[in-house]
Tab-separated table of N, CA and C in Angstrom:
chain	number	residue	atom	x	y	z
U	16	MET	N	29.831	12.117	-1.532
U	16	MET	CA	30.129	10.726	-1.782
U	16	MET	C	29.409	9.914	-2.955
U	17	ARG	N	30.233	9.399	-3.787
U	17	ARG	CA	29.413	8.805	-4.808
U	17	ARG	C	29.795	7.236	-4.542
U	18	ARG	N	28.619	6.605	-5.081
U	18	ARG	CA	28.416	5.188	-5.248
U	18	ARG	C	27.957	4.900	-6.639
U	19	GLN	N	28.411	3.474	-7.056
U	19	GLN	CA	28.078	3.094	-8.331
U	19	GLN	C	27.479	1.406	-8.134
U	20	TRP	N	26.507	1.158	-8.946
U	20	TRP	CA	26.116	-0.246	-8.997
U	20	TRP	C	25.820	-0.404	-10.283
U	21	SER	N	25.936	-1.679	-10.665
U	21	SER	CA	25.629	-2.020	-11.963
U	21	SER	C	24.836	-3.485	-12.007
U	22	LEU	N	24.050	-3.571	-12.986
U	22	LEU	CA	23.116	-4.775	-13.078
U	22	LEU	C	23.232	-5.046	-14.411
U	23	LYS	N	24.001	-6.090	-14.850
U	23	LYS	CA	23.663	-6.355	-16.192
U	23	LYS	C	24.281	-5.273	-17.311
U	24	ARG	N	23.421	-4.861	-18.082
U	24	ARG	CA	23.728	-3.690	-18.897
U	24	ARG	C	23.374	-2.142	-18.351
U	25	VAL	N	23.131	-2.169	-16.963
U	25	VAL	CA	22.738	-0.922	-16.464
U	25	VAL	C	23.755	-0.694	-15.412
U	26	SER	N	24.348	0.672	-15.534
U	26	SER	CA	25.168	1.124	-14.530
U	26	SER	C	24.607	2.636	-14.156
U	27	VAL	N	24.455	2.912	-13.140
U	27	VAL	CA	24.075	4.114	-12.742
U	27	VAL	C	24.887	4.579	-11.551
U	28	GLN	N	25.144	5.837	-11.765
U	28	GLN	CA	25.817	6.652	-10.730
U	28	GLN	C	25.091	7.311	-9.672
U	29	LEU	N	24.901	7.133	-8.515
U	29	LEU	CA	24.041	8.058	-7.674
U	29	LEU	C	24.889	8.939	-6.676
U	30	VAL	N	24.531	9.840	-6.363
U	30	VAL	CA	25.343	10.845	-5.480
U	30	VAL	C	24.615	10.725	-4.162
U	31	ASP	N	25.318	10.789	-3.061
U	31	ASP	CA	24.946	10.791	-1.680
U	31	ASP	C	23.771	9.945	-1.445
U	32	CYS	N	23.700	8.638	-1.686
U	32	CYS	CA	22.549	7.912	-1.693
U	32	CYS	C	22.680	6.558	-1.193
U	33	ARG	N	21.823	6.240	0.017
U	33	ARG	CA	22.170	4.909	0.750
U	33	ARG	C	21.190	3.759	0.141
U	34	LYS	N	20.312	4.136	-1.028
U	34	LYS	CA	19.736	2.990	-1.583
U	34	LYS	C	20.206	2.007	-2.461
U	35	THR	N	21.399	2.492	-2.913
U	35	THR	CA	22.228	1.531	-3.416
U	35	THR	C	22.301	0.362	-3.198
U	36	SER	N	23.191	0.023	-2.178
U	36	SER	CA	23.418	-1.086	-1.535
U	36	SER	C	22.182	-2.094	-1.066
U	37	GLU	N	20.819	-1.103	-0.772
U	37	GLU	CA	19.841	-2.005	-0.689
U	37	GLU	C	19.137	-2.494	-1.993
U	38	MET	N	19.230	-1.651	-2.911
U	38	MET	CA	18.775	-2.510	-4.509
U	38	MET	C	19.776	-3.435	-4.630
U	39	VAL	N	21.017	-3.269	-4.514
U	39	VAL	CA	21.782	-4.421	-4.801
U	39	VAL	C	21.498	-5.647	-3.952
U	40	HIS	N	21.429	-5.367	-2.704
U	40	HIS	CA	21.043	-6.628	-1.769
U	40	HIS	C	19.741	-7.371	-2.134
U	41	SER	N	18.927	-6.541	-2.337
U	41	SER	CA	17.608	-6.930	-2.570
U	41	SER	C	17.579	-7.931	-4.122
U	42	PHE	N	18.265	-7.506	-4.947
U	42	PHE	CA	18.349	-8.246	-6.011
U	42	PHE	C	19.006	-9.603	-6.021
U	43	ASN	N	20.232	-9.635	-5.245
U	43	ASN	CA	20.918	-10.860	-4.935
U	43	ASN	C	20.187	-11.723	-4.092
U	44	CYS	N	19.514	-11.268	-3.204
U	44	CYS	CA	18.481	-11.890	-2.394
U	44	CYS	C	17.520	-12.582	-3.293
U	45	HIS	N	16.912	-11.797	-4.016
U	45	HIS	CA	15.855	-12.259	-5.103
U	45	HIS	C	16.476	-13.395	-5.972
U	46	LEU	N	17.701	-13.405	-6.426
U	46	LEU	CA	18.300	-14.640	-6.965
U	46	LEU	C	18.731	-15.757	-5.997
U	47	GLY	N	19.165	-15.312	-4.952
U	47	GLY	CA	19.538	-16.275	-4.082
U	47	GLY	C	18.518	-17.239	-3.802
U	48	GLY	N	17.423	-16.597	-3.542
U	48	GLY	CA	16.036	-17.408	-3.005
U	48	GLY	C	15.629	-18.129	-4.157
U	49	ARG	N	16.224	-18.335	-5.288
U	49	ARG	CA	15.978	-19.290	-6.455
U	49	ARG	C	17.003	-20.477	-6.307
U	50	GLY	N	18.119	-20.103	-5.346
U	50	GLY	CA	19.276	-21.308	-5.331
U	50	GLY	C	20.093	-20.854	-6.544
U	51	LEU	N	20.414	-20.012	-7.021
U	51	LEU	CA	21.280	-19.743	-8.090
U	51	LEU	C	22.754	-19.210	-7.651
U	52	SER	N	23.760	-19.842	-8.638
U	52	SER	CA	25.029	-19.154	-8.143
U	52	SER	C	25.229	-18.229	-8.960
U	53	SER	N	26.403	-17.284	-8.749
U	53	SER	CA	26.162	-16.169	-9.807
U	53	SER	C	26.247	-16.228	-11.234
U	54	ALA	N	27.043	-17.386	-11.631
U	54	ALA	CA	27.025	-17.669	-13.080
U	54	ALA	C	25.531	-17.919	-13.580
U	55	GLU	N	24.813	-18.833	-12.708
U	55	GLU	CA	23.477	-19.205	-13.127
U	55	GLU	C	22.570	-18.067	-12.984
U	56	ALA	N	22.852	-16.946	-12.014
U	56	ALA	CA	21.859	-15.850	-11.968
U	56	ALA	C	22.092	-15.227	-13.318
U	57	GLU	N	23.430	-14.735	-13.469
U	57	GLU	CA	23.621	-14.071	-14.891
U	57	GLU	C	22.825	-14.769	-16.017
U	58	GLN	N	22.954	-16.103	-16.148
U	58	GLN	CA	22.508	-16.772	-17.309
U	58	GLN	C	20.784	-16.712	-17.138
U	59	HIS	N	20.293	-16.698	-16.029
U	59	HIS	CA	19.000	-16.436	-15.819
U	59	HIS	C	18.488	-15.035	-16.143
U	60	VAL	N	19.188	-14.076	-16.004
U	60	VAL	CA	19.046	-12.811	-16.350
U	60	VAL	C	18.803	-12.584	-17.835
U	61	ASP	N	19.971	-13.215	-18.521
U	61	ASP	CA	19.952	-13.366	-20.107
U	61	ASP	C	18.772	-13.969	-20.362
U	62	GLU	N	18.390	-15.120	-19.879
U	62	GLU	CA	17.308	-16.033	-20.540
U	62	GLU	C	16.261	-15.297	-20.229
U	63	GLU	N	15.645	-14.797	-19.147
U	63	GLU	CA	14.480	-14.077	-19.083
U	63	GLU	C	14.351	-12.661	-19.737
U	64	LYS	N	15.459	-12.319	-20.178
U	64	LYS	CA	15.550	-10.936	-20.833
U	64	LYS	C	15.352	-9.663	-20.034
U	65	LYS	N	15.698	-9.873	-18.760
U	65	LYS	CA	15.462	-8.982	-17.970
U	65	LYS	C	16.219	-7.581	-17.798
U	66	SER	N	16.384	-6.696	-18.275
U	66	SER	CA	16.867	-5.568	-18.211
U	66	SER	C	16.035	-4.251	-17.900
U	67	ILE	N	16.975	-3.351	-17.274
U	67	ILE	CA	16.103	-2.162	-16.564
U	67	ILE	C	17.010	-1.021	-17.422
U	68	SER	N	15.969	-0.107	-17.938
U	68	SER	CA	16.572	0.956	-18.686
U	68	SER	C	17.102	2.067	-17.677
U	69	GLU	N	18.462	2.551	-17.887
U	69	GLU	CA	18.980	3.628	-16.988
U	69	GLU	C	17.973	4.642	-16.746
U	70	THR	N	17.207	5.190	-17.613
U	70	THR	CA	16.229	6.293	-17.488
U	70	THR	C	15.038	5.952	-16.603
U	71	LYS	N	14.583	4.824	-16.771
U	71	LYS	CA	13.270	4.289	-16.151
U	71	LYS	C	13.979	4.278	-14.500
U	72	LEU	N	15.176	3.739	-14.539
U	72	LEU	CA	15.602	3.506	-12.885
U	72	LEU	C	15.933	4.682	-12.425
U	73	LEU	N	16.561	5.726	-13.069
U	73	LEU	CA	16.683	7.269	-12.607
U	73	LEU	C	15.401	7.667	-12.123
U	74	LYS	N	14.524	7.427	-13.015
U	74	LYS	CA	13.174	8.338	-12.835
U	74	LYS	C	12.563	7.596	-11.732
U	75	LYS	N	12.398	6.500	-11.550
U	75	LYS	CA	11.903	5.671	-10.217
U	75	LYS	C	12.658	6.011	-9.034
U	76	HIS	N	13.904	6.206	-9.171
U	76	HIS	CA	14.750	6.589	-7.849
U	76	HIS	C	14.812	8.020	-7.523
U	77	GLN	N	14.591	8.858	-8.290
U	77	GLN	CA	14.812	10.430	-8.283
U	77	GLN	C	14.096	10.956	-7.119
U	78	PRO	N	12.705	10.378	-7.009
U	78	PRO	CA	12.277	11.100	-5.698
U	78	PRO	C	12.457	10.896	-4.498
U	79	ARG	N	12.998	9.571	-4.236
U	79	ARG	CA	13.609	9.137	-2.937
U	79	ARG	C	14.766	9.710	-2.783
U	80	SER	N	15.713	9.874	-3.771
U	80	SER	CA	16.938	10.407	-3.578
U	80	SER	C	17.173	11.907	-3.231
U	81	THR	N	16.156	12.616	-3.888
U	81	THR	CA	16.304	14.232	-3.788
U	81	THR	C	15.359	14.397	-2.717
U	82	GLY	N	14.390	13.751	-2.357
U	82	GLY	CA	13.477	14.253	-1.033
U	82	GLY	C	12.181	14.787	-1.716
U	83	GLU	N	12.088	14.877	-2.995
U	83	GLU	CA	11.056	15.448	-3.554
U	83	GLU	C	9.746	14.774	-3.352
U	84	ARG	N	8.665	15.279	-2.903
U	84	ARG	CA	7.277	14.686	-2.646
U	84	ARG	C	6.218	15.557	-3.033
U	85	PRO	N	5.929	15.619	-4.532
U	85	PRO	CA	5.110	16.453	-4.890
U	85	PRO	C	3.409	15.940	-4.827
U	86	TYR	N	3.204	14.627	-4.507
U	86	TYR	CA	1.838	14.205	-4.599
U	86	TYR	C	1.534	14.199	-2.928
U	87	GLY	N	0.403	14.743	-2.846
U	87	GLY	CA	-0.065	14.943	-1.387
U	87	GLY	C	-1.741	14.828	-1.031
U	88	CYS	N	-1.644	14.020	0.063
U	88	CYS	CA	-3.165	13.644	0.270
U	88	CYS	C	-3.883	14.790	0.858
U	89	ASP	N	-5.196	14.800	0.349
U	89	ASP	CA	-6.073	15.938	0.646
U	89	ASP	C	-6.734	15.559	1.934
U	90	GLN	N	-6.520	14.327	2.476
U	90	GLN	CA	-7.319	14.089	3.704
U	90	GLN	C	-6.305	14.312	5.197
U	91	CYS	N	-5.214	13.858	4.881
U	91	CYS	CA	-4.261	14.027	6.018
U	91	CYS	C	-2.987	14.826	5.754
U	92	GLY	N	-2.816	15.125	4.387
U	92	GLY	CA	-1.375	15.837	4.148
U	92	GLY	C	-0.540	15.178	3.952
U	93	LYS	N	-0.264	13.692	4.269
U	93	LYS	CA	0.931	13.106	4.121
U	93	LYS	C	1.362	13.175	2.578
U	94	ARG	N	2.819	13.116	2.206
U	94	ARG	CA	3.312	13.424	0.677
U	94	ARG	C	4.015	12.572	0.517
U	95	PHE	N	3.993	12.039	-1.018
U	95	PHE	CA	4.833	11.174	-1.454
U	95	PHE	C	5.469	11.512	-2.777
U	96	GLY	N	6.530	10.753	-2.998
U	96	GLY	CA	7.370	10.801	-4.177
U	96	GLY	C	6.725	10.393	-5.509
U	97	ARG	N	5.834	9.353	-5.550
U	97	ARG	CA	5.425	8.685	-6.567
U	97	ARG	C	3.732	8.936	-6.542
U	98	SER	N	3.194	8.912	-7.799
U	98	SER	CA	1.813	9.069	-7.770
U	98	SER	C	1.036	7.729	-7.069
U	99	ARG	N	1.800	6.683	-7.491
U	99	ARG	CA	1.480	5.232	-6.829
U	99	ARG	C	1.272	5.362	-5.365
U	100	GLY	N	2.249	5.934	-5.059
U	100	GLY	CA	2.367	6.173	-3.426
U	100	GLY	C	0.965	6.527	-2.622
U	101	LEU	N	0.521	7.569	-3.198
U	101	LEU	CA	-0.330	8.469	-2.888
U	101	LEU	C	-1.999	7.575	-3.275
U	102	VAL	N	-2.008	6.689	-4.156
U	102	VAL	CA	-2.897	6.115	-4.669
U	102	VAL	C	-3.238	4.892	-3.749
U	103	GLU	N	-1.867	4.301	-3.472
U	103	GLU	CA	-2.089	3.287	-2.425
U	103	GLU	C	-2.334	3.656	-0.800
U	104	HIS	N	-1.891	4.828	-0.710
U	104	HIS	CA	-2.302	5.602	0.787
U	104	HIS	C	-3.743	6.006	0.970
U	105	MET	N	-4.285	6.341	-0.092
U	105	MET	CA	-5.721	6.747	-0.200
U	105	MET	C	-6.637	5.330	0.443
U	106	ARG	N	-6.098	4.165	-0.115
U	106	ARG	CA	-6.789	2.995	0.517
U	106	ARG	C	-7.047	3.125	1.913
U	107	ILE	N	-5.988	3.699	2.662
U	107	ILE	CA	-6.098	3.678	4.196
U	107	ILE	C	-7.550	4.560	4.346
U	108	HIS	N	-7.757	5.682	3.711
U	108	HIS	CA	-9.005	6.257	4.081
U	108	HIS	C	-10.128	5.739	3.607
U	109	THR	N	-10.079	5.011	2.409
U	109	THR	CA	-11.337	4.676	1.706
U	109	THR	C	-11.770	3.199	2.358
U	110	GLY	N	-10.557	2.531	2.829
U	110	GLY	CA	-10.868	1.288	3.319
U	110	GLY	C	-10.787	0.323	2.228
U	111	GLU	N	-10.465	0.573	1.067
U	111	GLU	CA	-10.399	-0.427	-0.126
U	111	GLU	C	-9.349	-1.448	-0.051
U	112	LYS	N	-9.353	-2.729	-0.361
U	112	LYS	CA	-8.610	-3.655	-0.268
U	112	LYS	C	-8.669	-4.403	-1.372
U	113	PRO	N	-8.399	-4.104	-2.463
U	113	PRO	CA	-8.456	-4.802	-3.950
U	113	PRO	C	-7.856	-6.016	-4.060
U	114	TYR	N	-6.780	-6.440	-3.250
U	114	TYR	CA	-5.891	-7.654	-3.521
U	114	TYR	C	-6.376	-8.613	-2.457
U	115	GLY	N	-7.195	-9.719	-2.967
U	115	GLY	CA	-7.456	-10.896	-1.965
U	115	GLY	C	-6.950	-12.094	-2.271
U	116	CYS	N	-6.423	-12.901	-1.156
U	116	CYS	CA	-6.142	-14.355	-1.238
U	116	CYS	C	-7.294	-15.080	-1.654
U	117	ASP	N	-7.024	-15.932	-2.760
U	117	ASP	CA	-8.002	-16.888	-3.324
U	117	ASP	C	-7.983	-18.199	-2.339
U	118	GLN	N	-6.995	-18.406	-1.290
U	118	GLN	CA	-6.975	-19.503	-0.841
U	118	GLN	C	-7.627	-19.459	0.792
U	119	CYS	N	-7.621	-18.133	1.396
U	119	CYS	CA	-8.402	-17.988	2.919
U	119	CYS	C	-9.093	-16.643	2.707
U	120	GLY	N	-9.011	-16.016	1.575
U	120	GLY	CA	-9.977	-14.725	1.661
U	120	GLY	C	-9.556	-13.279	2.291
U	121	LYS	N	-8.020	-13.579	2.890
U	121	LYS	CA	-7.629	-12.189	3.733
U	121	LYS	C	-7.488	-11.131	2.343
U	122	THR	N	-7.667	-9.974	2.705
U	122	THR	CA	-7.619	-8.558	1.447
U	122	THR	C	-6.457	-7.705	2.222
U	123	TYR	N	-5.808	-7.066	0.923
U	123	TYR	CA	-4.908	-6.089	1.310
U	123	TYR	C	-4.796	-5.114	0.452
U	124	THR	N	-4.459	-4.031	0.903
U	124	THR	CA	-4.525	-2.508	0.227
U	124	THR	C	-3.321	-2.530	-1.019
U	125	LYS	N	-2.393	-3.304	-0.798
U	125	LYS	CA	-1.072	-3.409	-1.791
U	125	LYS	C	-0.994	-4.658	-2.311
U	126	SER	N	-0.661	-4.804	-3.607
U	126	SER	CA	-0.319	-6.020	-4.360
U	126	SER	C	0.777	-6.652	-3.623
U	127	ASP	N	1.936	-6.099	-3.107
U	127	ASP	CA	3.029	-6.775	-2.816
U	127	ASP	C	2.656	-7.211	-1.185
U	128	HIS	N	1.825	-6.736	-0.492
U	128	HIS	CA	1.324	-7.366	0.872
U	128	HIS	C	0.765	-8.729	0.290
U	129	LEU	N	-0.191	-8.665	-0.651
U	129	LEU	CA	-0.762	-10.260	-0.977
U	129	LEU	C	0.583	-11.039	-1.417
U	130	VAL	N	1.244	-10.637	-2.378
U	130	VAL	CA	2.321	-11.518	-2.446
U	130	VAL	C	3.226	-12.060	-1.372
U	131	SER	N	3.632	-11.164	-0.294
U	131	SER	CA	3.993	-11.608	0.751
U	131	SER	C	3.207	-12.588	1.817
U	132	HIS	N	1.951	-12.371	1.629
U	132	HIS	CA	1.019	-12.983	2.452
U	132	HIS	C	0.758	-14.555	1.816
U	133	MET	N	1.036	-14.716	0.409
U	133	MET	CA	0.881	-15.855	-0.170
U	133	MET	C	1.895	-16.843	0.291
U	134	ARG	N	2.949	-16.214	0.599
U	134	ARG	CA	4.066	-17.003	1.036
U	134	ARG	C	3.850	-17.920	2.400
U	135	THR	N	2.809	-17.212	2.954
U	135	THR	CA	2.329	-18.131	4.317
U	135	THR	C	1.892	-19.390	3.672
U	136	HIS	N	1.323	-19.460	2.530
U	136	HIS	CA	0.498	-20.865	2.235
U	136	HIS	C	1.529	-21.560	1.440
U	137	THR	N	2.637	-20.989	0.821
U	137	THR	CA	3.492	-22.045	0.115
U	137	THR	C	4.707	-22.389	0.984
U	138	GLY	N	5.130	-21.385	1.926
U	138	GLY	CA	6.311	-21.699	2.494
U	138	GLY	C	7.574	-21.057	2.174
U	139	GLU	N	7.425	-20.314	1.016
U	139	GLU	CA	8.560	-19.900	0.329
U	139	GLU	C	9.131	-18.779	1.125
U	140	LYS	N	10.404	-18.712	1.379
U	140	LYS	CA	11.302	-17.809	2.043
U	140	LYS	C	12.446	-17.164	1.067
U	141	PRO	N	12.245	-16.288	0.093
U	141	PRO	CA	13.198	-15.954	-0.822
U	141	PRO	C	14.164	-14.905	-0.228
U	142	CYS	N	13.902	-14.277	0.734
U	142	CYS	CA	15.122	-13.440	1.196
U	142	CYS	C	15.745	-14.134	2.537
U	143	CYS	N	17.211	-13.835	2.286
U	143	CYS	CA	18.204	-14.553	3.018
U	143	CYS	C	19.142	-13.598	3.671
U	144	CYS	N	19.408	-13.855	5.119
U	144	CYS	CA	20.339	-13.082	5.796
U	144	CYS	C	22.006	-13.404	5.352
U	145	ASP	N	22.624	-12.401	4.803
U	145	ASP	CA	23.999	-12.543	4.455
U	145	ASP	C	24.643	-12.835	5.564
U	146	GLN	N	24.380	-12.596	6.805
U	146	GLN	CA	25.305	-12.735	8.053
U	146	GLN	C	25.111	-14.313	8.611
U	147	CYS	N	23.871	-14.842	8.594
U	147	CYS	CA	23.435	-16.001	9.410
U	147	CYS	C	22.951	-17.147	8.477
U	148	GLY	N	22.531	-16.552	7.226
U	148	GLY	CA	21.808	-17.400	6.526
U	148	GLY	C	20.314	-17.692	6.880
U	149	LYS	N	19.735	-17.029	7.831
U	149	LYS	CA	18.222	-17.198	8.168
U	149	LYS	C	17.578	-16.689	7.012
U	150	ARG	N	16.622	-17.471	6.721
U	150	ARG	CA	15.507	-16.929	5.339
U	150	ARG	C	13.940	-16.465	6.180
U	151	PHE	N	13.739	-15.397	5.130
U	151	PHE	CA	12.517	-14.781	5.481
U	151	PHE	C	11.525	-14.701	4.289
U	152	ALA	N	10.239	-14.624	4.558
U	152	ALA	CA	9.374	-14.483	3.560
U	152	ALA	C	9.264	-13.322	2.842
U	153	GLY	N	9.526	-12.093	3.473
U	153	GLY	CA	9.242	-10.768	3.150
U	153	GLY	C	10.928	-9.892	3.253
U	154	SER	N	10.834	-9.080	2.726
U	154	SER	CA	12.078	-8.093	2.846
U	154	SER	C	12.142	-7.303	4.065
U	155	GLY	N	10.905	-7.051	4.504
U	155	GLY	CA	10.713	-6.186	5.648
U	155	GLY	C	11.049	-6.892	6.904
U	156	HIS	N	10.682	-8.302	6.824
U	156	HIS	CA	11.151	-9.184	8.180
U	156	HIS	C	12.650	-9.240	7.848
U	157	LEU	N	13.154	-9.381	6.850
U	157	LEU	CA	14.749	-9.465	6.624
U	157	LEU	C	15.591	-8.293	7.387
U	158	ALA	N	14.813	-7.073	6.836
U	158	ALA	CA	15.175	-5.884	7.350
U	158	ALA	C	15.423	-5.698	9.108
U	159	SER	N	14.111	-6.165	9.529
U	159	SER	CA	14.059	-6.215	10.953
U	159	SER	C	15.001	-7.181	11.443
U	160	HIS	N	14.977	-8.216	11.059
U	160	HIS	CA	16.147	-9.125	11.486
U	160	HIS	C	17.560	-8.617	11.366
U	161	MET	N	17.725	-7.897	10.448
U	161	MET	CA	19.411	-7.565	10.148
U	161	MET	C	19.633	-6.518	11.315
U	162	ARG	N	18.789	-5.876	12.061
U	162	ARG	CA	18.883	-5.066	12.926
U	162	ARG	C	19.730	-6.210	14.493
U	163	THR	N	19.244	-7.138	14.596
U	163	THR	CA	19.630	-7.900	15.327
U	163	THR	C	21.170	-8.185	15.320
U	164	HIS	N	21.791	-7.946	14.221
U	164	HIS	CA	23.474	-7.959	13.660
U	164	HIS	C	23.984	-6.627	13.925
U	165	THR	N	23.200	-5.656	13.440
U	165	THR	CA	23.932	-4.259	13.445
U	165	THR	C	23.723	-3.458	15.053
U	166	GLY	N	22.705	-3.947	15.736
U	166	GLY	CA	22.245	-3.402	16.929
U	166	GLY	C	21.385	-2.099	16.772
U	167	GLU	N	21.180	-1.580	15.363
U	167	GLU	CA	20.426	-0.486	15.127
U	167	GLU	C	18.805	-0.726	15.688
U	168	LYS	N	18.669	0.670	16.354
U	168	LYS	CA	17.286	0.871	16.918
U	168	LYS	C	16.942	2.281	16.513
U	169	PRO	N	15.928	2.046	15.280
U	169	PRO	CA	15.583	3.151	14.666
U	169	PRO	C	14.267	3.876	15.209
U	170	PHE	N	13.755	3.228	16.276
U	170	PHE	CA	12.314	3.755	16.583
U	170	PHE	C	12.360	4.128	18.210
U	171	GLY	N	12.383	5.597	18.099
U	171	GLY	CA	12.698	5.860	19.695
U	171	GLY	C	11.376	6.668	20.313
U	172	CYS	N	11.313	6.319	21.489
U	172	CYS	CA	10.288	7.194	22.378
U	172	CYS	C	10.402	8.457	22.616
U	173	ASP	N	9.231	9.360	22.026
U	173	ASP	CA	9.524	10.908	22.364
U	173	ASP	C	9.429	11.220	23.751
U	174	GLN	N	9.062	10.345	24.717
U	174	GLN	CA	8.750	10.786	25.867
U	174	GLN	C	10.026	10.627	26.748
U	175	CYS	N	10.617	9.417	26.800
U	175	CYS	CA	11.634	9.062	27.619
U	175	CYS	C	12.842	8.641	26.787
U	176	GLY	N	13.004	8.648	25.468
U	176	GLY	CA	14.125	8.300	24.697
U	176	GLY	C	14.498	6.906	24.598
U	177	LYS	N	13.881	6.172	25.053
U	177	LYS	CA	14.305	4.564	24.844
U	177	LYS	C	13.903	4.338	23.471
U	178	ARG	N	14.833	3.364	22.968
U	178	ARG	CA	14.803	2.886	21.596
U	178	ARG	C	14.544	1.486	21.300
U	179	PHE	N	14.014	1.097	20.168
U	179	PHE	CA	13.652	0.048	19.757
U	179	PHE	C	13.760	-0.577	18.196
U	180	THR	N	14.113	-1.685	18.067
U	180	THR	CA	14.359	-2.374	17.048
U	180	THR	C	13.268	-2.548	15.933
U	181	GLU	N	11.986	-2.489	16.373
U	181	GLU	CA	10.697	-2.521	15.778
U	181	GLU	C	9.741	-1.787	16.320
U	182	SER	N	8.669	-1.014	15.433
U	182	SER	CA	7.869	-0.053	15.777
U	182	SER	C	7.001	-0.524	16.418
U	183	GLY	N	6.392	-1.914	16.498
U	183	GLY	CA	5.664	-2.437	17.378
U	183	GLY	C	5.943	-2.389	18.581
U	184	ASN	N	7.181	-2.750	18.931
U	184	ASN	CA	7.863	-2.570	20.518
U	184	ASN	C	7.554	-1.241	20.899
U	185	LEU	N	7.855	-0.355	20.171
U	185	LEU	CA	7.711	1.058	20.482
U	185	LEU	C	6.299	1.482	20.916
U	186	ILE	N	5.288	1.021	20.123
U	186	ILE	CA	3.860	1.294	20.255
U	186	ILE	C	3.427	0.590	21.746
U	187	ARG	N	4.120	-0.766	21.790
U	187	ARG	CA	3.651	-1.438	22.961
U	187	ARG	C	4.058	-0.701	24.365
U	188	HIS	N	5.403	0.125	24.213
U	188	HIS	CA	6.021	0.683	25.153
U	188	HIS	C	5.364	1.977	25.712
U	189	LYS	N	4.956	2.599	24.447
U	189	LYS	CA	4.220	3.979	24.679
U	189	LYS	C	2.996	3.972	25.708
U	190	ARG	N	2.586	2.710	25.791
U	190	ARG	CA	1.413	2.350	26.802
U	190	ARG	C	1.668	2.643	28.383
U	191	ILE	N	3.083	2.670	28.480
U	191	ILE	CA	3.560	2.854	29.672
U	191	ILE	C	3.393	4.166	30.115
U	192	HIS	N	3.512	4.937	29.363
U	192	HIS	CA	3.366	6.765	29.504
U	192	HIS	C	1.851	6.901	29.561
U	193	THR	N	0.922	6.227	28.708
U	193	THR	CA	-0.320	6.742	28.524
U	193	THR	C	-1.246	5.991	29.514
U	194	GLY	N	-0.804	4.749	30.225
U	194	GLY	CA	-1.710	3.867	30.832
U	194	GLY	C	-2.742	3.263	30.114
U	195	GLU	N	-2.586	3.166	28.889
U	195	GLU	CA	-3.538	2.335	27.966
U	195	GLU	C	-3.233	1.227	28.134
U	196	LYS	N	-4.188	0.307	28.402
U	196	LYS	CA	-4.017	-1.209	28.425
U	196	LYS	C	-4.242	-1.834	26.991
U	197	LYS	N	-3.560	-2.979	26.812
U	197	LYS	CA	-3.819	-3.571	25.415
U	197	LYS	C	-5.205	-4.070	25.391
U	198	SER	N	-5.815	-3.973	24.044
U	198	SER	CA	-7.138	-4.119	23.857
U	198	SER	C	-7.340	-5.546	23.127
């Protein structure tokens, strides 16, 4: 199966790849969060001179589409497609949280987690559901919400097979099998 997407001067053919629609949706969501029409969005891209080189895009995308994960954690064995993924992962083991909120002091292991957190202070909700119009501060919250429309339940219990829309609900459910009480 071949899919194609284009973004201004970039046009990339991807083979057997589901990431395509997510990238386009994310970009549309990004621009929609600014309240721009399609024509205004195109002008915005021109004005800001935002262009992505085909080579850079393919290089960044390739490890995800091929499944290649050349970077491995020495402590737990988890593997990553990009070195940045490994660097960010290592902070779990070291406890390092280099990104801090200057308003409340909360710290994060990833810069995008801080960006998402800052929206709790500003009230910004740039991610928009194209089905019902509900807005969210982060793309993860939007992805979780989209499951209410699709009925997808990607998180399954390995003990009884019950499925859930969110990982937190699965974790809570597993306590039934272990007898563990919420701490």
